[in-house]
């Protein structure tokens, strides 16, 4: 093969894409790839996917038309501190009350809407614009149009 | 004694040669051909404004009438290049103002243009006719007003996706009442409202106006009134299409469109309400180009529109078209040459998947003339890529963006190596390629070996090691531009293949593992390359092994540039190199 005579500096074994190859072991290991695939904290980015700013801006906050056969809306649900999330079909609920009831049952603890406090797990959501919001302020239908995912915060420690 | 072609004869022959690639070849034959060619070249193209000095260009091409310049690297379009990096148009304008006063056309892409610059253009070139600014920034509507008011023979003024400081819509009123030469006007990227009466008058006195692209602030009523005055338009960018639905409004709009019998290209359509789409039906049979990237309309409405567009050659659309809609395109739009499908939800965790690989397969099967593709979707399969390559070996541009980084073939869980191998091998005329999804070094071995005509290659989140970069730099015979982000390598491959970089226009690498030491070494080794390290957050001390955020390398005969901001390191700025600890290979 044309390559075998030249530099032996190339290891022929394939390397796990998340680790630096041996020749770079002295490289500062805090340089991680910008998309650790297991992290639930991926926020809306300005540089991926690669679309121009004007298009990206025009899509933010836009209410996209619901498809005719939209009978389900699955969103990811994370409990703060728990890396593995769940998925929930919001169309299965009639409103905020039944959502909270179901979540409380799923996580085996009381979950409420509203402001964070010392005692309770509080439900928040990420909207179309990438902002994290308190659940319950807007009508349920509007909520379904804008919700991206859910996060349950832990009781605050002072 | 050899017979020499008299320069008069050569001049005459050259007057038939427009292509700059051909002219570049001509100029390499011998000194006298070089001289004759340079004195007759009218259209000058400079792909990297830092590769050569303005003075050198002006000196070499005294007959220059048209100048095209590109500044920032392509990834600047996706916010990967920090503000203030460079790409200033001023030095070029100054130089041309002094040495090429007969310049008539200026086209700039990804450059920083100031109002001063625009005023200078207006003042310096008496016969100025064409100004096209694409993805430029740094100027305000005052600068545009200067161009409008002073350039008496202005034919083309196009602001394509620029970032403009919008001080209001007055600029339009600066076109003098005597100006009747306008052929093309594009102000779609401006926000402010222009006075519709000014626009009406301008359009009425411009009988040669063929292309008009309005901004979203122009209402439907305004559009109707403009169309009535310019039924000869061949290209139209509408204003906002959202308005309270009144039956008379619809009829007026429909009638206005049906009078535009020469319309071939349609764009704009911001916020278009599906109920208004039928107003466009009369122009559909003649359309060759349709840009629906801002039209958030559902599949059934899109299909109703597209099934009437049998002559369509270029379609840009949102993924709301769904696979089913693309199947319809494949059966109705048999003349299609270019397809772009954009993501309607650019979030990484989008829950809806409107298009899959199947949509692109439909179009590849049904549209025999398809040669250019840009496709965003969440995941893909090798089988689909293989089918696309088999059906469309005539592809010239293939850009696939699998939005989920490292996504494998979702049916087999394998990397997409086999699929891209098929593309590289099968599409022998491929000039531009963007890859994505899970890819191992093997994929790049195939690309390096088979993609002989690829000039521009874009890579994100791929590969296992330096082998990947090595395959590309030691293969890819025609490679001119390579841009890479978030891939886990590159000192060794970079240094091994340093010579290749002089045959290319540029190399961009960001969020990879390139060390500062390697950058210094490369700079020292290759004096005809500018090696720029772009770090917004550099560490306090820079050990050799510290990785750099971004590196931009380009060949140049202009030497190091003097206008670098603080966050750009070049060898020239920091001569205290010391001895590198990296072995020189």
PDB file of C-alpha atoms in Angstrom, chain A residues 1-3 6-7 9-21 23-24 26-37 39-56 58-60 62-70 72-76 78 87 126-130 147-149, chain B residues 77-80 135 161-162 188-191 216 270-271 293-298 300 318 320 322 342-354 376 401-406 436 438 441 445 460-461 463-467 470-471 485-493 496-497 511-513 515 545-548 585:
ATOM      1  CA  UNK A   1       0.000   0.000   0.000  1.00  0.00           C
ATOM      2  CA  UNK A   2       1.329   3.384  -0.916  1.00  0.00           C
ATOM      3  CA  UNK A   3       1.404   4.504   2.641  1.00  0.00           C
ATOM      4  CA  UNK A   6       6.299   6.690   4.780  1.00  0.00           C
ATOM      5  CA  UNK A   7       6.172   7.932   8.284  1.00  0.00           C
ATOM      6  CA  UNK A   9       4.093   8.311  13.003  1.00  0.00           C
ATOM      7  CA  UNK A  10       0.650   7.393  11.793  1.00  0.00           C
ATOM      8  CA  UNK A  11      -0.803   4.705  13.940  1.00  0.00           C
ATOM      9  CA  UNK A  12      -2.832   2.385  11.797  1.00  0.00           C
ATOM     10  CA  UNK A  13      -5.230   1.512  14.551  1.00  0.00           C
ATOM     11  CA  UNK A  14      -8.314   3.612  14.581  1.00  0.00           C
ATOM     12  CA  UNK A  15      -8.699   5.773  17.607  1.00  0.00           C
ATOM     13  CA  UNK A  16     -11.813   6.525  19.568  1.00  0.00           C
ATOM     14  CA  UNK A  17     -12.992   9.845  18.226  1.00  0.00           C
ATOM     15  CA  UNK A  18     -13.428  11.371  21.636  1.00  0.00           C
ATOM     16  CA  UNK A  19      -9.871  10.766  22.782  1.00  0.00           C
ATOM     17  CA  UNK A  20      -6.756  12.498  21.517  1.00  0.00           C
ATOM     18  CA  UNK A  21      -4.430  10.163  19.635  1.00  0.00           C
ATOM     19  CA  UNK A  23       0.883  11.817  19.506  1.00  0.00           C
ATOM     20  CA  UNK A  24      -1.294  14.455  21.086  1.00  0.00           C
ATOM     21  CA  UNK A  26       0.607  16.249  25.685  1.00  0.00           C
ATOM     22  CA  UNK A  27      -2.212  18.354  24.278  1.00  0.00           C
ATOM     23  CA  UNK A  28      -4.279  20.066  26.880  1.00  0.00           C
ATOM     24  CA  UNK A  29      -7.003  17.548  27.567  1.00  0.00           C
ATOM     25  CA  UNK A  30      -9.513  20.188  28.492  1.00  0.00           C
ATOM     26  CA  UNK A  31      -9.977  20.759  24.788  1.00  0.00           C
ATOM     27  CA  UNK A  32     -12.952  18.556  24.326  1.00  0.00           C
ATOM     28  CA  UNK A  33     -14.858  18.239  21.163  1.00  0.00           C
ATOM     29  CA  UNK A  34     -17.606  20.793  21.213  1.00  0.00           C
ATOM     30  CA  UNK A  35     -20.298  18.152  21.113  1.00  0.00           C
ATOM     31  CA  UNK A  36     -19.900  15.552  23.817  1.00  0.00           C
ATOM     32  CA  UNK A  37     -22.695  13.384  22.590  1.00  0.00           C
ATOM     33  CA  UNK A  39     -24.454  15.601  27.474  1.00  0.00           C
ATOM     34  CA  UNK A  40     -28.035  16.682  27.985  1.00  0.00           C
ATOM     35  CA  UNK A  41     -26.951  20.308  28.124  1.00  0.00           C
ATOM     36  CA  UNK A  42     -26.705  20.981  24.413  1.00  0.00           C
ATOM     37  CA  UNK A  43     -28.060  24.441  23.939  1.00  0.00           C
ATOM     38  CA  UNK A  44     -29.126  26.156  20.791  1.00  0.00           C
ATOM     39  CA  UNK A  45     -25.885  27.000  19.022  1.00  0.00           C
ATOM     40  CA  UNK A  46     -25.053  29.793  16.616  1.00  0.00           C
ATOM     41  CA  UNK A  47     -22.626  27.735  14.551  1.00  0.00           C
ATOM     42  CA  UNK A  48     -24.343  24.388  14.057  1.00  0.00           C
ATOM     43  CA  UNK A  49     -26.117  23.265  11.952  1.00  0.00           C
ATOM     44  CA  UNK A  50     -24.332  25.343   9.335  1.00  0.00           C
ATOM     45  CA  UNK A  51     -26.986  27.738   8.134  1.00  0.00           C
ATOM     46  CA  UNK A  52     -26.561  31.455   7.585  1.00  0.00           C
ATOM     47  CA  UNK A  53     -27.501  33.889  10.350  1.00  0.00           C
ATOM     48  CA  UNK A  54     -30.362  35.417   8.455  1.00  0.00           C
ATOM     49  CA  UNK A  55     -32.099  32.075   8.054  1.00  0.00           C
ATOM     50  CA  UNK A  56     -31.390  31.118  11.651  1.00  0.00           C
ATOM     51  CA  UNK A  58     -35.901  34.152  10.806  1.00  0.00           C
ATOM     52  CA  UNK A  59     -36.699  30.745  12.272  1.00  0.00           C
ATOM     53  CA  UNK A  60     -36.359  31.771  15.905  1.00  0.00           C
ATOM     54  CA  UNK A  62     -41.519  31.424  14.439  1.00  0.00           C
ATOM     55  CA  UNK A  63     -44.590  29.314  14.872  1.00  0.00           C
ATOM     56  CA  UNK A  64     -44.210  26.511  12.438  1.00  0.00           C
ATOM     57  CA  UNK A  65     -47.363  24.976  11.005  1.00  0.00           C
ATOM     58  CA  UNK A  66     -48.370  21.756  12.725  1.00  0.00           C
ATOM     59  CA  UNK A  67     -48.501  18.822  10.404  1.00  0.00           C
ATOM     60  CA  UNK A  68     -51.871  17.190   9.752  1.00  0.00           C
ATOM     61  CA  UNK A  69     -50.903  13.859  11.163  1.00  0.00           C
ATOM     62  CA  UNK A  70     -49.400  15.338  14.323  1.00  0.00           C
ATOM     63  CA  UNK A  72     -47.895  13.041  19.159  1.00  0.00           C
ATOM     64  CA  UNK A  73     -45.297  15.448  20.427  1.00  0.00           C
ATOM     65  CA  UNK A  74     -42.467  13.675  22.157  1.00  0.00           C
ATOM     66  CA  UNK A  75     -40.130  15.849  24.216  1.00  0.00           C
ATOM     67  CA  UNK A  76     -37.146  14.944  26.364  1.00  0.00           C
ATOM     68  CA  UNK A  78     -34.544  15.574  32.451  1.00  0.00           C
ATOM     69  CA  UNK A  87     -39.259  10.970  26.655  1.00  0.00           C
ATOM     70  CA  UNK A 126     -37.053  25.315  27.033  1.00  0.00           C
ATOM     71  CA  UNK A 127     -38.913  27.239  24.355  1.00  0.00           C
ATOM     72  CA  UNK A 128     -38.345  27.781  20.635  1.00  0.00           C
ATOM     73  CA  UNK A 129     -35.930  30.617  21.278  1.00  0.00           C
ATOM     74  CA  UNK A 130     -33.720  28.460  23.475  1.00  0.00           C
ATOM     75  CA  UNK A 147     -41.991  23.731  24.072  1.00  0.00           C
ATOM     76  CA  UNK A 148     -38.726  22.012  23.111  1.00  0.00           C
ATOM     77  CA  UNK A 149     -37.885  20.045  26.228  1.00  0.00           C
TER      78      UNK A 149
ATOM     79  CA  UNK B  77     -21.010  32.409   7.294  1.00  0.00           C
ATOM     80  CA  UNK B  78     -21.634  30.151  10.288  1.00  0.00           C
ATOM     81  CA  UNK B  79     -20.187  32.448  12.947  1.00  0.00           C
ATOM     82  CA  UNK B  80     -16.903  30.565  13.217  1.00  0.00           C
ATOM     83  CA  UNK B 135     -22.382  38.688   2.946  1.00  0.00           C
ATOM     84  CA  UNK B 161     -27.466  38.952   2.750  1.00  0.00           C
ATOM     85  CA  UNK B 162     -25.382  41.833   4.069  1.00  0.00           C
ATOM     86  CA  UNK B 188     -33.834  42.362   0.495  1.00  0.00           C
ATOM     87  CA  UNK B 189     -31.491  42.396   3.489  1.00  0.00           C
ATOM     88  CA  UNK B 190     -32.507  45.853   4.700  1.00  0.00           C
ATOM     89  CA  UNK B 191     -35.082  46.210   7.453  1.00  0.00           C
ATOM     90  CA  UNK B 216     -39.798  42.330   3.973  1.00  0.00           C
ATOM     91  CA  UNK B 270     -41.513  35.940   3.838  1.00  0.00           C
ATOM     92  CA  UNK B 271     -44.306  34.789   6.127  1.00  0.00           C
ATOM     93  CA  UNK B 293     -36.413  29.135   2.112  1.00  0.00           C
ATOM     94  CA  UNK B 294     -38.356  31.723   4.052  1.00  0.00           C
ATOM     95  CA  UNK B 295     -41.766  30.258   3.309  1.00  0.00           C
ATOM     96  CA  UNK B 296     -42.949  28.197   6.264  1.00  0.00           C
ATOM     97  CA  UNK B 297     -45.722  26.510   4.371  1.00  0.00           C
ATOM     98  CA  UNK B 298     -46.897  22.929   4.707  1.00  0.00           C
ATOM     99  CA  UNK B 300     -49.739  19.991   0.629  1.00  0.00           C
ATOM    100  CA  UNK B 318     -37.581  24.166   3.837  1.00  0.00           C
ATOM    101  CA  UNK B 320     -41.430  21.183   5.630  1.00  0.00           C
ATOM    102  CA  UNK B 322     -41.289  16.338   3.633  1.00  0.00           C
ATOM    103  CA  UNK B 342     -33.005  23.736   4.745  1.00  0.00           C
ATOM    104  CA  UNK B 343     -33.868  22.736   8.316  1.00  0.00           C
ATOM    105  CA  UNK B 344     -37.014  24.377   9.662  1.00  0.00           C
ATOM    106  CA  UNK B 345     -35.982  23.655  13.213  1.00  0.00           C
ATOM    107  CA  UNK B 346     -32.272  24.308  13.595  1.00  0.00           C
ATOM    108  CA  UNK B 347     -32.204  23.028  17.165  1.00  0.00           C
ATOM    109  CA  UNK B 348     -30.163  19.951  17.787  1.00  0.00           C
ATOM    110  CA  UNK B 349     -32.906  18.315  19.769  1.00  0.00           C
ATOM    111  CA  UNK B 350     -35.680  18.893  17.297  1.00  0.00           C
ATOM    112  CA  UNK B 351     -38.337  16.298  17.721  1.00  0.00           C
ATOM    113  CA  UNK B 352     -39.895  16.317  14.298  1.00  0.00           C
ATOM    114  CA  UNK B 353     -38.125  14.725  11.382  1.00  0.00           C
ATOM    115  CA  UNK B 354     -39.878  16.059   8.321  1.00  0.00           C
ATOM    116  CA  UNK B 376     -30.096  18.967   5.806  1.00  0.00           C
ATOM    117  CA  UNK B 401     -25.463  17.906   6.454  1.00  0.00           C
ATOM    118  CA  UNK B 402     -26.485  15.229   8.891  1.00  0.00           C
ATOM    119  CA  UNK B 403     -27.491  17.461  11.754  1.00  0.00           C
ATOM    120  CA  UNK B 404     -26.809  14.940  14.510  1.00  0.00           C
ATOM    121  CA  UNK B 405     -22.997  14.910  14.917  1.00  0.00           C
ATOM    122  CA  UNK B 406     -21.433  11.440  14.619  1.00  0.00           C
ATOM    123  CA  UNK B 436     -21.144  14.616   7.756  1.00  0.00           C
ATOM    124  CA  UNK B 438     -20.149   9.178  11.534  1.00  0.00           C
ATOM    125  CA  UNK B 441     -10.434   7.512   8.425  1.00  0.00           C
ATOM    126  CA  UNK B 445      -8.946   7.349   2.102  1.00  0.00           C
ATOM    127  CA  UNK B 460     -17.275  18.472  10.514  1.00  0.00           C
ATOM    128  CA  UNK B 461     -17.174  16.002  13.413  1.00  0.00           C
ATOM    129  CA  UNK B 463     -12.464  10.915  11.396  1.00  0.00           C
ATOM    130  CA  UNK B 464     -10.378   9.092  13.965  1.00  0.00           C
ATOM    131  CA  UNK B 465      -6.837  10.358  13.587  1.00  0.00           C
ATOM    132  CA  UNK B 466      -4.300  12.327  11.559  1.00  0.00           C
ATOM    133  CA  UNK B 467      -4.611   9.668   8.887  1.00  0.00           C
ATOM    134  CA  UNK B 470      -3.195  12.898   5.536  1.00  0.00           C
ATOM    135  CA  UNK B 471      -5.405  10.990   3.091  1.00  0.00           C
ATOM    136  CA  UNK B 485     -14.171  21.762  12.236  1.00  0.00           C
ATOM    137  CA  UNK B 486     -14.291  19.581  15.311  1.00  0.00           C
ATOM    138  CA  UNK B 487     -12.070  16.752  14.120  1.00  0.00           C
ATOM    139  CA  UNK B 488      -9.535  15.068  16.415  1.00  0.00           C
ATOM    140  CA  UNK B 489      -6.157  15.751  14.778  1.00  0.00           C
ATOM    141  CA  UNK B 490      -3.771  17.432  13.046  1.00  0.00           C
ATOM    142  CA  UNK B 491      -0.104  18.290  13.806  1.00  0.00           C
ATOM    143  CA  UNK B 492       1.455  15.331  12.083  1.00  0.00           C
ATOM    144  CA  UNK B 493      -0.687  15.342   8.964  1.00  0.00           C
ATOM    145  CA  UNK B 496       3.803  16.011   6.606  1.00  0.00           C
ATOM    146  CA  UNK B 497       1.797  17.656   3.837  1.00  0.00           C
ATOM    147  CA  UNK B 511     -11.771  23.005  17.258  1.00  0.00           C
ATOM    148  CA  UNK B 512      -9.267  20.391  16.135  1.00  0.00           C
ATOM    149  CA  UNK B 513      -6.081  19.237  17.848  1.00  0.00           C
ATOM    150  CA  UNK B 515      -0.788  22.627  18.598  1.00  0.00           C
ATOM    151  CA  UNK B 545       1.768  21.647  22.983  1.00  0.00           C
ATOM    152  CA  UNK B 546      -1.174  23.910  23.719  1.00  0.00           C
ATOM    153  CA  UNK B 547      -3.945  23.476  21.175  1.00  0.00           C
ATOM    154  CA  UNK B 548      -5.132  26.469  19.194  1.00  0.00           C
ATOM    155  CA  UNK B 585      10.173  15.748   9.633  1.00  0.00           C
TER     156      UNK B 585
END
